[in-house]
Amino acid sequence: MSDTTRQAPGGTTTLAGHRVARVGFGAMQLAESPGRPPVDRETGVAVLRAAIEQGVNHIDTAQFYGETVANELIRAALHPYPDDLALVSKVGAVRDEHGDLVAAQRPEQLRASVEANLATLGADRLAVVNLRRTDTPPGIVAEGDQRVDLDSQLAELVALRDDGKIGGIGLSAVSAGQLRQALPAGIVCVQNAHSLLDRSSEPLLDLCREHDVAWVPFFPLGSAFPGFPKVTEHATVRAAATALGVTPAQVGLAWELAHYARTLLIPGTANPAHLTENVAAGAIRLSAETMAELDGLATR
Ligand SMILES: NC(=O)c1ccc[n+]([C@@H]2O[C@H](COP(=O)([O-])OP(=O)(O)OC[C@H]3O[C@@H](n4cnc5c(N)ncnc54)[C@H](OP(=O)(O)O)[C@@H]3O)[C@@H](O)[C@H]2O)c1
């Protein structure tokens, strides 16, 4: 067993040919979180380096997180990148001249976004790029010429994969029907909002199980945005955490890991103590009784 395998939080699974720890890191909180400014460079760099030191080798980012703040922090903290690090980004939106997030769904915009990510990250290749669709909330909803058919987008992403600029294609904010449509292109992961308390994407997760596609829930703790159920605030989650001597966030993350063997976590935090907690969730095993109780908290 290699050191990487032994230390991998949550064990490992594959992602576009990379063997990655099942507990990864989502970079959005470093760059933008409602109600607080981006972290200072020193903190951001420290959190990213701590993640790698604790065995994380899968980082989720986007060119548009905090304009380019997240990608710049990743580069400052980790370049030259460890060989086993899977840098995963997403395309489908950009910042406009006012800094507002707008859809950028057209095939040539997807290519430009991949190039922009490579440039800011200082990388030759992204392990995976998620096509972030904008058909439905949460987030921006595309209108007009930004309502682009999925097949033309997949053709561009396949071309980018053939060019060697991306290692695999993922989908984000999609329906089960869209995943079915895209499967022939070789989809390696799906990233939809999902948590112990928000299981509305569960039919899509079932399809991932059926086709052995990795599941990368965003908002696994319920996000920092208002209006999403907060895993750490739920009374049953808190009671389970107290009984187990762990934290409520760890219960929520351990539930996600136990829910599907190919779930990859990307919890977001700018807090070093929370990072350590989230990584340690990879070692927590919930009993069948606790799983059943937690399973009952949200309807599908
Ligand atoms: N594909 C998409 O459309 C999409 C959309 C949104 C996000 N994402 C990705 O998914 C990642 C995860 O989503 P997210 O960051 O929005 O939401 P999240 O992981 O569900 O929750 C983040 C919130 O939880 C807090 N938190 C983190 N660890 C904690 C802990 N151990 N105890 C208590 N609170 C904790 C964070 O605050 P602190 O910083 O104070 O810890 C932050 O407020 C993002 O970072 C991003 O990479 C993708």
Coordinates of C-alpha atoms and ligand atoms in Angstrom, one line a residue:
M1 CA 0.0 0.0 0.0
S2 CA 1.4 3.4 -0.9
D3 CA 1.6 6.3 1.6
T4 CA -1.1 8.1 -0.4
T5 CA -3.5 5.1 -0.1
R6 CA -2.8 4.6 3.6
Q7 CA -3.4 8.2 4.4
A8 CA -6.3 8.9 2.1
P9 CA -9.2 10.3 4.2
G10 CA -12.3 8.3 3.6
G11 CA -10.4 5.7 1.5
T12 CA -10.1 6.2 -2.2
T13 CA -12.0 5.8 -5.4
T14 CA -11.1 6.6 -9.0
L15 CA -11.9 9.8 -10.8
A16 CA -10.9 10.0 -14.5
G17 CA -8.0 7.7 -13.9
H18 CA -6.8 9.4 -10.7
R19 CA -7.0 7.5 -7.4
V20 CA -8.4 10.2 -5.1
A21 CA -9.2 10.3 -1.4
R22 CA -12.9 10.3 -0.9
V23 CA -12.7 13.4 1.3
G24 CA -11.6 16.3 -0.9
F25 CA -11.8 20.1 -0.6
G26 CA -14.1 22.7 -2.2
A27 CA -12.3 26.0 -2.8
M28 CA -15.3 28.3 -3.0
Q29 CA -15.4 29.3 0.6
L30 CA -11.9 30.7 0.3
A31 CA -13.0 33.1 -2.3
E32 CA -16.6 33.9 -1.7
S33 CA -18.9 33.2 1.2
P34 CA -22.1 35.2 1.9
G35 CA -21.6 37.9 4.5
R36 CA -17.8 37.7 4.7
P37 CA -14.9 38.9 2.6
P38 CA -12.5 36.5 0.9
V39 CA -9.9 35.1 3.2
D40 CA -6.6 36.8 3.2
R41 CA -3.9 35.2 1.1
E42 CA -2.0 33.8 4.1
T43 CA -5.0 32.0 5.5
G44 CA -6.1 30.7 2.1
V45 CA -2.6 29.3 1.3
A46 CA -2.4 27.7 4.8
V47 CA -5.8 26.0 4.5
L48 CA -4.9 24.6 1.0
R49 CA -1.5 23.3 2.2
A50 CA -3.1 21.8 5.3
A51 CA -5.6 20.0 3.1
I52 CA -2.8 18.4 1.1
E53 CA -0.8 17.6 4.3
Q54 CA -3.9 15.8 5.7
G55 CA -4.2 13.6 2.6
V56 CA -6.6 15.5 0.4
N57 CA -5.7 15.1 -3.3
H58 CA -8.9 16.3 -5.0
I59 CA -9.7 20.0 -5.1
D60 CA -12.8 21.5 -6.6
T61 CA -12.6 25.0 -8.0
A62 CA -13.8 27.4 -10.6
Q63 CA -12.3 30.3 -12.5
F64 CA -15.2 32.5 -11.4
Y65 CA -14.8 31.8 -7.6
G66 CA -14.2 35.3 -6.3
E67 CA -13.3 36.5 -9.8
T68 CA -10.1 34.5 -10.0
V69 CA -9.2 34.4 -6.3
A70 CA -9.7 30.6 -5.7
N71 CA -7.5 29.6 -8.6
E72 CA -4.9 32.1 -7.7
L73 CA -4.8 30.9 -4.1
I74 CA -4.5 27.2 -5.3
R75 CA -1.6 28.2 -7.6
A76 CA 0.1 30.2 -4.9
A77 CA -0.3 27.4 -2.3
L78 CA 0.4 24.3 -4.3
H79 CA 2.3 25.0 -7.6
P80 CA 4.2 23.0 -8.8
Y81 CA 1.4 20.5 -8.1
P82 CA 1.9 17.1 -6.5
D83 CA 1.7 14.4 -9.1
D84 CA -1.4 12.8 -7.5
L85 CA -3.4 16.0 -7.1
A86 CA -6.7 16.0 -9.1
L87 CA -7.6 19.6 -9.9
V88 CA -11.2 19.8 -10.9
S89 CA -12.9 22.9 -12.3
K90 CA -16.2 23.8 -13.8
V91 CA -17.4 25.7 -16.8
G92 CA -20.7 27.2 -17.9
A93 CA -20.5 30.6 -16.2
V94 CA -18.2 33.6 -16.1
R95 CA -17.9 37.0 -14.3
D96 CA -19.1 39.9 -16.4
E97 CA -17.5 43.4 -16.4
H98 CA -19.3 44.2 -13.1
G99 CA -18.2 41.1 -11.4
D100 CA -21.6 39.5 -11.7
L101 CA -21.9 35.8 -12.4
V102 CA -23.5 35.2 -15.8
A103 CA -24.1 32.1 -17.9
A104 CA -21.4 31.2 -20.5
Q105 CA -22.8 28.0 -22.0
R106 CA -22.0 28.2 -25.6
P107 CA -19.3 25.7 -26.8
E108 CA -16.7 28.4 -27.6
Q109 CA -17.3 29.9 -24.2
L110 CA -16.7 26.5 -22.5
R111 CA -13.4 26.2 -24.4
A112 CA -12.4 29.7 -23.4
S113 CA -13.2 28.9 -19.7
V114 CA -11.1 25.8 -19.8
E115 CA -8.2 27.8 -21.2
A116 CA -8.7 30.5 -18.6
N117 CA -8.6 27.9 -15.8
L118 CA -5.4 26.4 -17.2
A119 CA -3.8 29.8 -17.3
T120 CA -4.7 31.0 -13.8
L121 CA -3.9 27.6 -12.3
G122 CA -0.6 27.3 -14.2
A123 CA -1.6 23.8 -15.3
D124 CA -1.4 21.9 -18.6
R125 CA -4.4 19.8 -17.9
L126 CA -7.4 19.7 -15.6
A127 CA -8.2 16.2 -14.2
V128 CA -11.9 16.8 -14.7
V129 CA -14.1 19.7 -16.0
N130 CA -17.7 19.8 -14.9
L131 CA -20.2 21.2 -17.3
R132 CA -22.3 23.4 -15.0
R133 CA -25.7 23.6 -16.6
T134 CA -27.9 26.6 -15.8
D135 CA -31.4 25.2 -16.5
T136 CA -32.8 25.5 -13.0
P137 CA -31.9 27.1 -9.6
P138 CA -29.9 27.1 -7.4
G139 CA -27.8 29.8 -9.0
I140 CA -28.1 31.6 -12.3
V141 CA -30.7 30.4 -14.9
A142 CA -29.8 30.8 -18.6
E143 CA -31.9 32.8 -21.0
G144 CA -31.9 33.5 -24.7
D145 CA -28.8 32.3 -26.6
Q146 CA -27.4 30.9 -23.4
R147 CA -30.0 28.1 -23.5
V148 CA -27.6 25.7 -25.3
D149 CA -28.3 22.1 -26.3
L150 CA -26.4 19.6 -24.3
D151 CA -25.0 17.6 -27.3
S152 CA -23.1 20.6 -28.7
Q153 CA -21.6 21.3 -25.3
L154 CA -20.5 17.6 -24.9
A155 CA -18.9 17.7 -28.4
E156 CA -16.8 20.6 -27.4
L157 CA -15.8 18.9 -24.1
V158 CA -14.9 15.7 -25.9
A159 CA -12.7 17.7 -28.3
L160 CA -11.0 19.3 -25.2
R161 CA -10.5 15.8 -23.8
D162 CA -9.1 14.6 -27.1
D163 CA -6.7 17.7 -27.1
G164 CA -5.5 16.5 -23.7
K165 CA -6.6 19.7 -21.9
I166 CA -9.0 17.9 -19.7
G167 CA -8.8 14.3 -18.3
G168 CA -12.5 13.7 -17.9
I169 CA -16.0 15.2 -18.3
G170 CA -18.4 15.8 -15.4
L171 CA -21.8 17.3 -15.2
S172 CA -23.2 19.7 -12.7
A173 CA -26.7 20.8 -11.9
V174 CA -28.3 18.3 -14.2
S175 CA -31.3 16.0 -14.3
A176 CA -31.4 12.3 -14.6
G177 CA -32.5 12.7 -18.3
Q178 CA -29.5 14.9 -19.1
L179 CA -27.1 12.4 -17.5
R180 CA -28.7 9.6 -19.6
Q181 CA -28.2 11.7 -22.7
A182 CA -24.6 12.4 -21.8
L183 CA -23.4 9.0 -20.7
P184 CA -22.2 8.0 -24.2
A185 CA -19.6 10.8 -24.0
G186 CA -18.1 9.1 -21.0
I187 CA -19.2 11.0 -17.9
V188 CA -16.9 10.4 -14.9
C189 CA -18.8 12.4 -12.2
V190 CA -21.9 14.3 -11.3
Q191 CA -22.0 17.3 -9.1
N192 CA -25.4 18.3 -7.8
A193 CA -26.7 19.9 -4.6
H194 CA -27.2 17.1 -2.1
S195 CA -27.0 16.5 1.6
L196 CA -28.5 14.5 4.4
L197 CA -31.3 17.1 4.5
D198 CA -31.6 17.7 0.7
R199 CA -32.1 14.5 -1.2
S200 CA -34.0 16.0 -4.2
S201 CA -31.3 14.8 -6.6
E202 CA -31.5 11.2 -5.4
P203 CA -32.9 9.8 -8.7
L204 CA -29.7 11.1 -10.3
L205 CA -27.6 9.5 -7.6
D206 CA -29.4 6.2 -8.3
L207 CA -28.4 6.6 -12.0
C208 CA -24.8 7.2 -10.9
R209 CA -24.9 4.0 -8.9
E210 CA -26.3 2.1 -11.9
H211 CA -23.5 3.4 -14.2
D212 CA -20.6 3.5 -11.7
V213 CA -20.3 7.3 -12.0
A214 CA -18.7 9.2 -9.1
W215 CA -21.1 11.4 -7.1
V216 CA -19.7 14.8 -5.8
P217 CA -22.4 16.5 -3.8
F218 CA -22.1 20.2 -3.6
F219 CA -23.6 21.9 -0.5
P220 CA -23.0 18.7 1.5
L221 CA -23.4 20.7 4.7
G222 CA -26.2 22.9 3.3
S223 CA -23.9 25.7 2.1
A224 CA -23.3 29.1 3.6
F225 CA -26.2 30.6 1.7
P226 CA -29.5 31.2 3.4
G227 CA -32.5 29.1 2.4
F228 CA -30.7 25.7 2.3
P229 CA -31.2 23.3 5.2
K230 CA -28.2 23.4 7.5
V231 CA -27.0 19.9 8.4
T232 CA -25.1 21.1 11.5
E233 CA -28.2 22.8 12.9
H234 CA -30.6 19.8 12.7
A235 CA -31.6 18.5 16.1
T236 CA -31.3 14.8 15.2
V237 CA -27.9 15.3 13.6
R238 CA -26.7 17.1 16.7
A239 CA -28.1 14.4 19.0
A240 CA -26.3 11.7 16.9
A241 CA -23.1 13.7 17.0
T242 CA -23.3 14.0 20.8
A243 CA -23.9 10.3 21.2
L244 CA -20.9 9.5 19.0
G245 CA -18.6 12.1 20.4
V246 CA -18.1 13.7 17.0
T247 CA -19.3 17.0 15.5
P248 CA -22.6 17.5 13.6
A249 CA -20.6 18.3 10.4
Q250 CA -18.8 15.0 10.7
V251 CA -22.1 13.2 11.0
G252 CA -23.4 14.8 7.8
L253 CA -20.2 14.0 5.9
A254 CA -19.9 10.5 7.3
W255 CA -23.5 9.9 6.2
E256 CA -22.7 11.0 2.6
L257 CA -19.7 8.7 2.5
A258 CA -21.7 5.7 3.7
H259 CA -24.6 6.5 1.3
Y260 CA -22.7 5.6 -1.8
A261 CA -19.2 4.0 -2.2
R262 CA -18.3 6.4 -5.0
T263 CA -19.2 9.6 -3.3
L264 CA -16.4 12.1 -3.3
L265 CA -16.8 14.9 -0.7
I266 CA -15.8 18.5 -1.4
P267 CA -16.9 20.3 1.8
G268 CA -16.0 24.0 1.6
T269 CA -14.3 25.8 4.5
A270 CA -12.0 28.7 5.2
N271 CA -11.5 27.6 8.8
P272 CA -8.4 25.3 9.5
A273 CA -10.2 23.6 12.4
H274 CA -13.2 22.8 10.3
L275 CA -10.9 21.4 7.6
T276 CA -9.3 19.0 10.1
E277 CA -12.8 18.0 11.3
N278 CA -14.0 17.4 7.8
V279 CA -11.0 15.3 6.9
A280 CA -11.4 13.3 10.1
A281 CA -15.0 12.5 9.1
G282 CA -13.5 10.1 6.6
A283 CA -12.7 7.7 9.5
I284 CA -16.1 7.8 11.2
R285 CA -18.4 4.8 10.7
L286 CA -22.1 5.2 11.5
S287 CA -24.0 2.2 12.8
A288 CA -26.9 0.8 10.8
E289 CA -29.2 2.2 13.4
T290 CA -27.8 5.7 13.1
M291 CA -27.9 5.5 9.3
A292 CA -31.5 4.4 9.4
E293 CA -32.4 7.3 11.7
L294 CA -30.6 9.8 9.5
D295 CA -32.0 8.3 6.3
G296 CA -35.4 9.1 7.6
L297 CA -34.8 12.9 7.9
A298 CA -35.4 13.9 4.3
T299 CA -37.7 12.5 1.7
R300 CA -36.3 11.7 -1.7
Ligands
LIG1 N1 -21.3 22.8 -9.1 C1 -21.8 23.8 -8.5 O1 -22.7 24.5 -9.0 C2 -21.3 24.2 -7.1 C3 -22.1 25.1 -6.4 C4 -21.6 25.5 -5.1 C5 -20.5 24.9 -4.6 N2 -19.8 24.0 -5.4 C6 -18.6 23.4 -4.8 O2 -19.0 22.6 -3.7 C7 -18.2 23.0 -2.5 C8 -19.0 22.8 -1.3 O3 -20.1 23.6 -1.2 P1 -20.2 24.9 -0.3 O4 -18.8 25.2 0.2 O5 -21.0 25.9 -0.9 O6 -21.1 24.4 0.9 P2 -20.9 23.3 2.1 O7 -19.6 22.6 2.0 O8 -22.2 22.6 2.2 O9 -20.9 24.3 3.4 C9 -20.0 25.3 3.5 C10 -20.4 26.0 4.8 O10 -20.2 25.1 5.9 C11 -19.3 25.7 6.8 N3 -18.5 24.5 7.3 C12 -17.6 23.8 6.7 N4 -17.1 22.8 7.4 C13 -17.7 23.0 8.7 C14 -17.6 22.3 9.9 N5 -16.7 21.2 10.1 N6 -18.3 22.7 10.9 C15 -19.2 23.7 10.8 N7 -19.3 24.4 9.6 C16 -18.6 24.0 8.6 C17 -18.5 26.7 6.1 O11 -18.1 27.7 6.9 P3 -16.5 27.9 7.4 O12 -15.7 28.4 6.3 O13 -16.6 28.8 8.5 O14 -16.1 26.5 7.8 C18 -19.5 27.2 5.1 O15 -20.3 28.2 5.7 C19 -17.8 24.4 -2.8 O16 -16.7 24.8 -2.0 C20 -17.5 24.4 -4.3 O17 -16.2 23.9 -4.5 C21 -20.2 23.7 -6.6

